[in-house]
Each structure stands twice: as structure tokens, then as C-alpha cells.
Short mmCIF file of C-alpha atoms and ligand atoms in Angstrom, two decimals:
data_model
loop_
_atom_site.label_atom_id
_atom_site.label_comp_id
_atom_site.label_asym_id
_atom_site.label_seq_id
_atom_site.Cartn_x
_atom_site.Cartn_y
_atom_site.Cartn_z
CA MET S 157 -39.96 -51.60 100.57
CA ASP S 158 -40.94 -48.23 102.02
CA ASN S 159 -44.03 -46.25 101.18
CA GLY S 160 -42.33 -44.43 98.32
CA ASP S 161 -41.99 -47.76 96.53
CA TYR S 162 -45.59 -48.81 97.06
CA MET S 163 -47.30 -50.01 93.96
CA LYS S 164 -50.41 -52.10 93.47
CA LEU S 165 -51.53 -53.59 90.18
CA GLU S 166 -55.18 -54.48 89.77
CA PHE S 167 -56.44 -56.60 86.87
CA LEU S 168 -59.85 -55.49 85.61
CA GLY S 169 -60.17 -58.09 82.86
CA HIS S 170 -58.86 -58.59 79.30
CA SER S 171 -55.96 -56.09 78.95
CA CYS S 172 -57.13 -53.55 81.52
CA PHE S 173 -54.93 -52.83 84.53
CA MET S 174 -55.01 -50.15 87.18
CA ILE S 175 -51.74 -49.02 88.73
CA TYR S 176 -52.07 -47.57 92.21
CA ALA S 177 -49.07 -45.53 93.37
CA ASP S 178 -48.56 -41.79 93.87
CA LYS S 179 -50.84 -41.53 90.86
CA LYS S 180 -53.67 -43.71 89.66
CA ILE S 181 -53.15 -44.98 86.14
CA ILE S 182 -55.55 -47.09 84.09
CA ILE S 183 -54.41 -48.92 80.96
CA ASP S 184 -56.74 -50.07 78.15
CA PRO S 185 -60.03 -49.60 80.02
CA PHE S 186 -62.34 -51.93 78.12
CA LEU S 187 -65.14 -52.37 80.66
CA SER S 188 -68.47 -51.70 78.90
CA GLY S 189 -69.28 -54.76 76.83
CA ASN S 190 -66.46 -56.77 78.34
CA PRO S 191 -67.89 -60.04 79.74
CA SER S 192 -64.87 -60.43 82.04
CA ALA S 193 -64.73 -56.86 83.42
CA SER S 194 -64.54 -56.71 87.21
CA LYS S 195 -65.78 -53.12 87.38
CA LYS S 196 -68.23 -50.88 85.58
CA MET S 197 -66.98 -47.77 83.86
CA GLU S 198 -68.91 -45.62 86.38
CA GLU S 199 -66.89 -47.16 89.24
CA ILE S 200 -63.61 -45.86 87.87
CA LYS S 201 -62.90 -42.79 89.99
CA ASP S 202 -60.01 -40.38 90.63
CA VAL S 203 -57.90 -41.65 87.77
CA ASP S 204 -54.97 -39.34 86.97
CA MET S 205 -53.94 -40.94 83.73
CA VAL S 206 -55.53 -43.10 81.04
CA LEU S 207 -53.17 -45.01 78.77
CA VAL S 208 -54.40 -46.53 75.51
CA THR S 209 -52.22 -48.95 73.52
CA HIS S 210 -54.24 -48.87 70.29
CA GLY S 211 -57.58 -48.08 68.72
CA HIS S 212 -59.31 -51.46 68.80
CA GLY S 213 -62.52 -51.46 70.79
CA ASP S 214 -61.22 -53.93 73.37
CA HIS S 215 -58.47 -51.43 74.31
CA LEU S 216 -59.71 -47.91 73.55
CA GLY S 217 -62.92 -49.12 75.21
CA ASP S 218 -64.21 -46.57 77.73
CA ALA S 219 -60.99 -44.53 77.70
CA ILE S 220 -62.56 -41.36 76.35
CA GLU S 221 -65.52 -41.44 78.79
CA ILE S 222 -63.25 -42.21 81.75
CA ALA S 223 -60.82 -39.43 80.83
CA LYS S 224 -63.71 -36.94 80.58
CA MET S 225 -65.43 -38.08 83.78
CA ASN S 226 -62.22 -37.93 85.82
CA ASN S 227 -60.55 -35.03 84.02
CA SER S 228 -57.57 -37.35 83.57
CA VAL S 229 -54.73 -37.06 81.09
CA LEU S 230 -55.16 -39.32 78.08
CA VAL S 231 -51.85 -40.75 76.88
CA ALA S 232 -51.83 -42.47 73.50
CA MET S 233 -50.57 -42.48 69.95
CA TYR S 234 -50.87 -39.09 68.23
CA GLU S 235 -53.77 -40.18 65.98
CA ILE S 236 -55.84 -41.55 68.87
CA VAL S 237 -55.26 -38.41 70.92
CA ASN S 238 -56.47 -36.24 68.03
CA TYR S 239 -59.61 -38.36 67.82
CA ALA S 240 -60.15 -38.13 71.58
CA LYS S 241 -59.89 -34.33 71.39
CA THR S 242 -62.74 -34.23 68.85
CA LYS S 243 -64.76 -36.23 71.39
CA GLY S 244 -64.16 -33.66 74.13
CA VAL S 245 -61.10 -34.95 76.01
CA GLU S 246 -59.24 -31.86 77.20
CA LYS S 247 -56.06 -33.12 78.86
CA VAL S 248 -53.98 -35.11 76.42
CA GLU S 249 -50.39 -36.24 75.93
CA PRO S 250 -49.82 -37.40 72.36
CA MET S 251 -46.76 -39.54 71.70
CA ASN S 252 -45.35 -42.16 69.38
CA ILE S 253 -43.13 -45.22 69.38
CA GLY S 254 -39.75 -44.71 71.03
CA GLY S 255 -40.72 -41.54 72.83
CA THR S 256 -40.65 -40.93 76.57
CA ILE S 257 -42.67 -38.28 78.37
CA ASP S 258 -43.10 -37.18 81.94
CA VAL S 259 -46.74 -37.06 83.02
CA MET S 260 -47.18 -35.72 86.57
CA GLY S 261 -43.80 -37.14 87.56
CA ILE S 262 -44.40 -40.55 85.98
CA LYS S 263 -42.13 -41.48 83.09
CA VAL S 264 -44.03 -43.14 80.25
CA THR S 265 -42.38 -44.64 77.18
CA MET S 266 -44.26 -45.87 74.12
CA THR S 267 -42.96 -49.11 72.63
CA ASN S 268 -43.65 -50.86 69.39
CA ALA S 269 -46.25 -53.59 69.06
CA THR S 270 -46.62 -55.79 65.98
CA HIS S 271 -50.36 -55.41 65.55
CA SER S 272 -52.88 -53.29 63.66
CA SER S 273 -54.94 -50.38 64.94
CA ASP S 274 -58.03 -48.57 63.79
CA PHE S 275 -60.90 -46.68 65.32
CA GLU S 276 -63.89 -44.65 64.16
CA GLY S 277 -62.54 -42.39 61.45
CA GLY S 278 -58.87 -43.17 61.85
CA VAL S 279 -55.99 -45.53 61.72
CA GLY S 280 -52.67 -45.57 63.52
CA HIS S 281 -50.23 -48.09 64.81
CA ALA S 282 -50.45 -50.34 67.82
CA SER S 283 -48.15 -49.77 70.77
CA GLY S 284 -47.16 -50.88 74.22
CA PHE S 285 -46.07 -48.89 77.28
CA ILE S 286 -43.24 -48.78 79.75
CA VAL S 287 -44.41 -47.08 82.95
CA ASN S 288 -41.91 -46.11 85.65
CA VAL S 289 -43.53 -46.21 89.08
CA GLY S 290 -41.17 -45.61 91.97
CA ASP S 291 -38.53 -48.33 91.83
CA HIS S 292 -40.64 -50.44 89.50
CA VAL S 293 -40.75 -50.56 85.73
CA VAL S 294 -43.91 -52.02 84.24
CA TYR S 295 -44.10 -53.13 80.62
CA HIS S 296 -47.65 -53.47 79.23
CA ALA S 297 -47.13 -55.01 75.80
CA GLY S 298 -50.58 -54.16 74.39
CA ASP S 299 -51.69 -56.48 71.59
CA THR S 300 -48.67 -57.91 69.83
CA GLY S 301 -46.94 -60.90 68.41
CA VAL S 302 -43.53 -61.70 69.77
CA PHE S 303 -40.75 -59.66 68.14
CA TYR S 304 -37.03 -59.83 68.65
CA ASP S 305 -36.76 -56.16 69.70
CA MET S 306 -38.39 -57.17 72.97
CA LYS S 307 -34.78 -57.97 73.84
CA LEU S 308 -33.99 -54.30 73.24
CA ILE S 309 -36.95 -53.27 75.43
CA GLY S 310 -35.56 -55.54 78.14
CA GLU S 311 -32.07 -54.11 77.78
CA ILE S 312 -33.00 -50.43 77.66
CA TYR S 313 -35.85 -50.21 80.17
CA ARG S 314 -35.23 -53.30 82.34
CA PRO S 315 -38.89 -53.88 83.26
CA ASP S 316 -39.20 -55.95 86.42
CA ILE S 317 -42.89 -56.58 85.66
CA SER S 318 -44.02 -57.53 82.15
CA ILE S 319 -47.68 -57.86 81.24
CA LEU S 320 -48.02 -60.01 78.12
CA PRO S 321 -50.92 -61.21 75.97
CA ILE S 322 -51.23 -65.02 75.73
CA GLY S 323 -54.64 -65.45 74.08
CA SER S 324 -53.34 -66.32 70.59
CA ARG S 325 -55.42 -65.68 67.44
CA PHE S 326 -55.13 -61.86 67.72
CA THR S 327 -51.86 -61.74 69.69
CA MET S 328 -49.09 -64.07 70.71
CA GLY S 329 -50.09 -67.33 72.28
CA ILE S 330 -48.42 -69.29 75.04
CA ARG S 331 -45.47 -70.55 72.99
CA GLU S 332 -44.58 -67.08 71.68
CA ALA S 333 -45.21 -65.32 75.00
CA ALA S 334 -42.85 -67.77 76.71
CA LYS S 335 -40.18 -66.71 74.21
CA ALA S 336 -41.01 -63.06 74.96
CA VAL S 337 -40.25 -63.79 78.61
CA ASP S 338 -36.75 -64.94 77.58
CA LEU S 339 -36.18 -61.72 75.63
CA LEU S 340 -37.50 -59.36 78.32
CA ARG S 341 -35.96 -61.04 81.38
CA SER S 342 -38.47 -59.58 83.84
CA GLU S 343 -38.62 -60.92 87.36
CA TYR S 344 -42.43 -61.04 87.18
CA THR S 345 -44.73 -61.78 84.26
CA ILE S 346 -48.50 -61.30 84.23
CA PRO S 347 -50.56 -62.87 81.41
CA MET S 348 -53.47 -60.95 79.85
CA HIS S 349 -55.79 -60.98 76.79
CA TYR S 350 -57.08 -64.53 77.33
CA GLY S 351 -60.35 -66.06 78.50
CA THR S 352 -62.45 -63.01 77.70
CA TYR S 353 -64.08 -64.76 74.75
CA PRO S 354 -63.91 -68.35 73.46
CA ALA S 355 -61.73 -67.04 70.59
CA VAL S 356 -58.90 -66.22 73.02
CA ASP S 357 -59.33 -69.12 75.42
CA GLN S 358 -55.94 -70.17 76.78
CA ASP S 359 -54.84 -71.76 80.03
CA PRO S 360 -52.61 -69.38 82.01
CA TYR S 361 -51.28 -72.30 84.05
CA GLU S 362 -49.94 -73.81 80.84
CA PHE S 363 -48.17 -70.51 80.26
CA GLU S 364 -46.77 -70.66 83.76
CA LYS S 365 -45.46 -74.16 83.03
CA ALA S 366 -43.91 -73.03 79.74
CA VAL S 367 -42.10 -70.17 81.50
CA GLY S 368 -40.81 -72.40 84.27
CA GLU S 369 -38.16 -70.81 86.47
CA ARG S 370 -37.34 -68.01 84.03
CA SER S 371 -39.84 -65.55 85.53
CA LYS S 372 -42.41 -65.59 88.31
CA VAL S 373 -45.77 -65.83 86.58
CA ILE S 374 -48.54 -64.07 88.46
CA ILE S 375 -51.98 -65.21 87.36
CA LEU S 376 -54.69 -62.71 88.25
CA ARG S 377 -58.38 -63.22 87.86
CA PRO S 378 -60.40 -60.10 87.00
CA GLY S 379 -60.79 -58.08 90.21
CA GLU S 380 -57.60 -59.46 91.78
CA SER S 381 -54.55 -57.38 92.48
CA VAL S 382 -50.93 -57.78 93.47
CA SER S 383 -48.67 -55.42 95.43
CA PHE S 384 -44.97 -54.93 94.81
NI1 LIG P 102 -56.05 -55.21 68.97
MN1 LIG P 103 -57.12 -56.86 71.67
#
């Protein structure tokens, strides 16, 4: 791969990932109050874009503070963006499920997630994201159960990297996430949303075993990253 294809994915714990490419993109920055966070909110610098899948505290997290501190663009569901504006976020890109927007040359699509969403003074719907970075297509599923339209997501967007929750209780567990892998057909799969609390304790190596040869499972500990 040449430099134009360079992409690094860093796992910051729970569902938070940083994408390093031409632009720096952080997804679901739950750092304050996150026992597994590898960085403090104050250490998040020069972020171009903040993506939020839904309003729950373990996803919206520090998004508003980080967007304000870095003057980054906040990309989220319409209702969350409106809330963020009342909290002083100036650069926003509201969207909704099925839509695709271009943010500083990066194509971002919002996908469905079968999950709830609420935040201080509002409700909305949970979502996931497809992010096009160079030659790579990253699918961050957000919080969700498995749903058959993941096949459609696989067919339309052809993500080569899928980031899926495996923690069970609040999202899919290992059995369902392994089925999601079949529907999405990504070359690489990265598990998330496990091990943060006892309530979502799952063994990622069991997930790797369940997936078998169908996708390369990349297990990242908070603070670790992988380049593509
Ligand atoms: Ni949630
Ligand atoms: Mn969650």
C-alpha cells in the first residue's frame, strides 16, 4: 500500500476508536469515567471529526467537550446534533439512517442499529457508521443486536473492516456477532464493547474461535492499534 492508503486504527477502550489517515476521526469517545480508557479526554488533540453512534453515556461520552476543544466537526443523528449545538458545539453535520455525507473529503454513511438511544433532554435512535478512508471501508456497528440487514450493509458498502460489539447484555454477544460476520463478509473483524465492566465480560478469543476462518479477528487491548 502507498501513503495514500495509509490508515491506522487505535482502540481507546469500550467502543472508542481513533482513525488516523488524511484526517483524524474519533468514534464514540467515552473516556471520562471509563475504567478501560487508554487516554484521558485532555489527551485527545487535533481531531478533525467526532462521530457519535447514539446518546448513551458510554458513547456520547466526552464527544461534546472534545468537539469544542478541537473545533472538530460533530457527526451524529439529527437529535444529538441539535443537543450538542445547545451545549456550544459549532461545527456539526446532522444526519440520519441511510444517509451519506462528505465531511472534509471523507464519506460517512449512517447505518441502522437495533438499540435504544437517549440523552439529557432528548431521545433519538441508535446508529452505526460506515467510514470510507482511502481504499478502506470501516463499519463501526455502534450498539446493536444482530439484524439481517447487515447483509445489505455488506452488499452495498463492502466494508473490509467491521467493528462489532460482543459484550452481550446490552448488545449482541459472541454467538450473534459471529453470525453478523457471516452477513457482513469483511476481511477483518474487530470486537468491541466487552470487558469494560463485569456486566459485559466476554472472552474475545472465544469470539475469534466462533468466527474461525470466515474473517480475520483482530483483538486489540485499549491503547493498541493496527495499521492497514
Ligand atoms: Ni447503548
Ligand atoms: Mn453501549
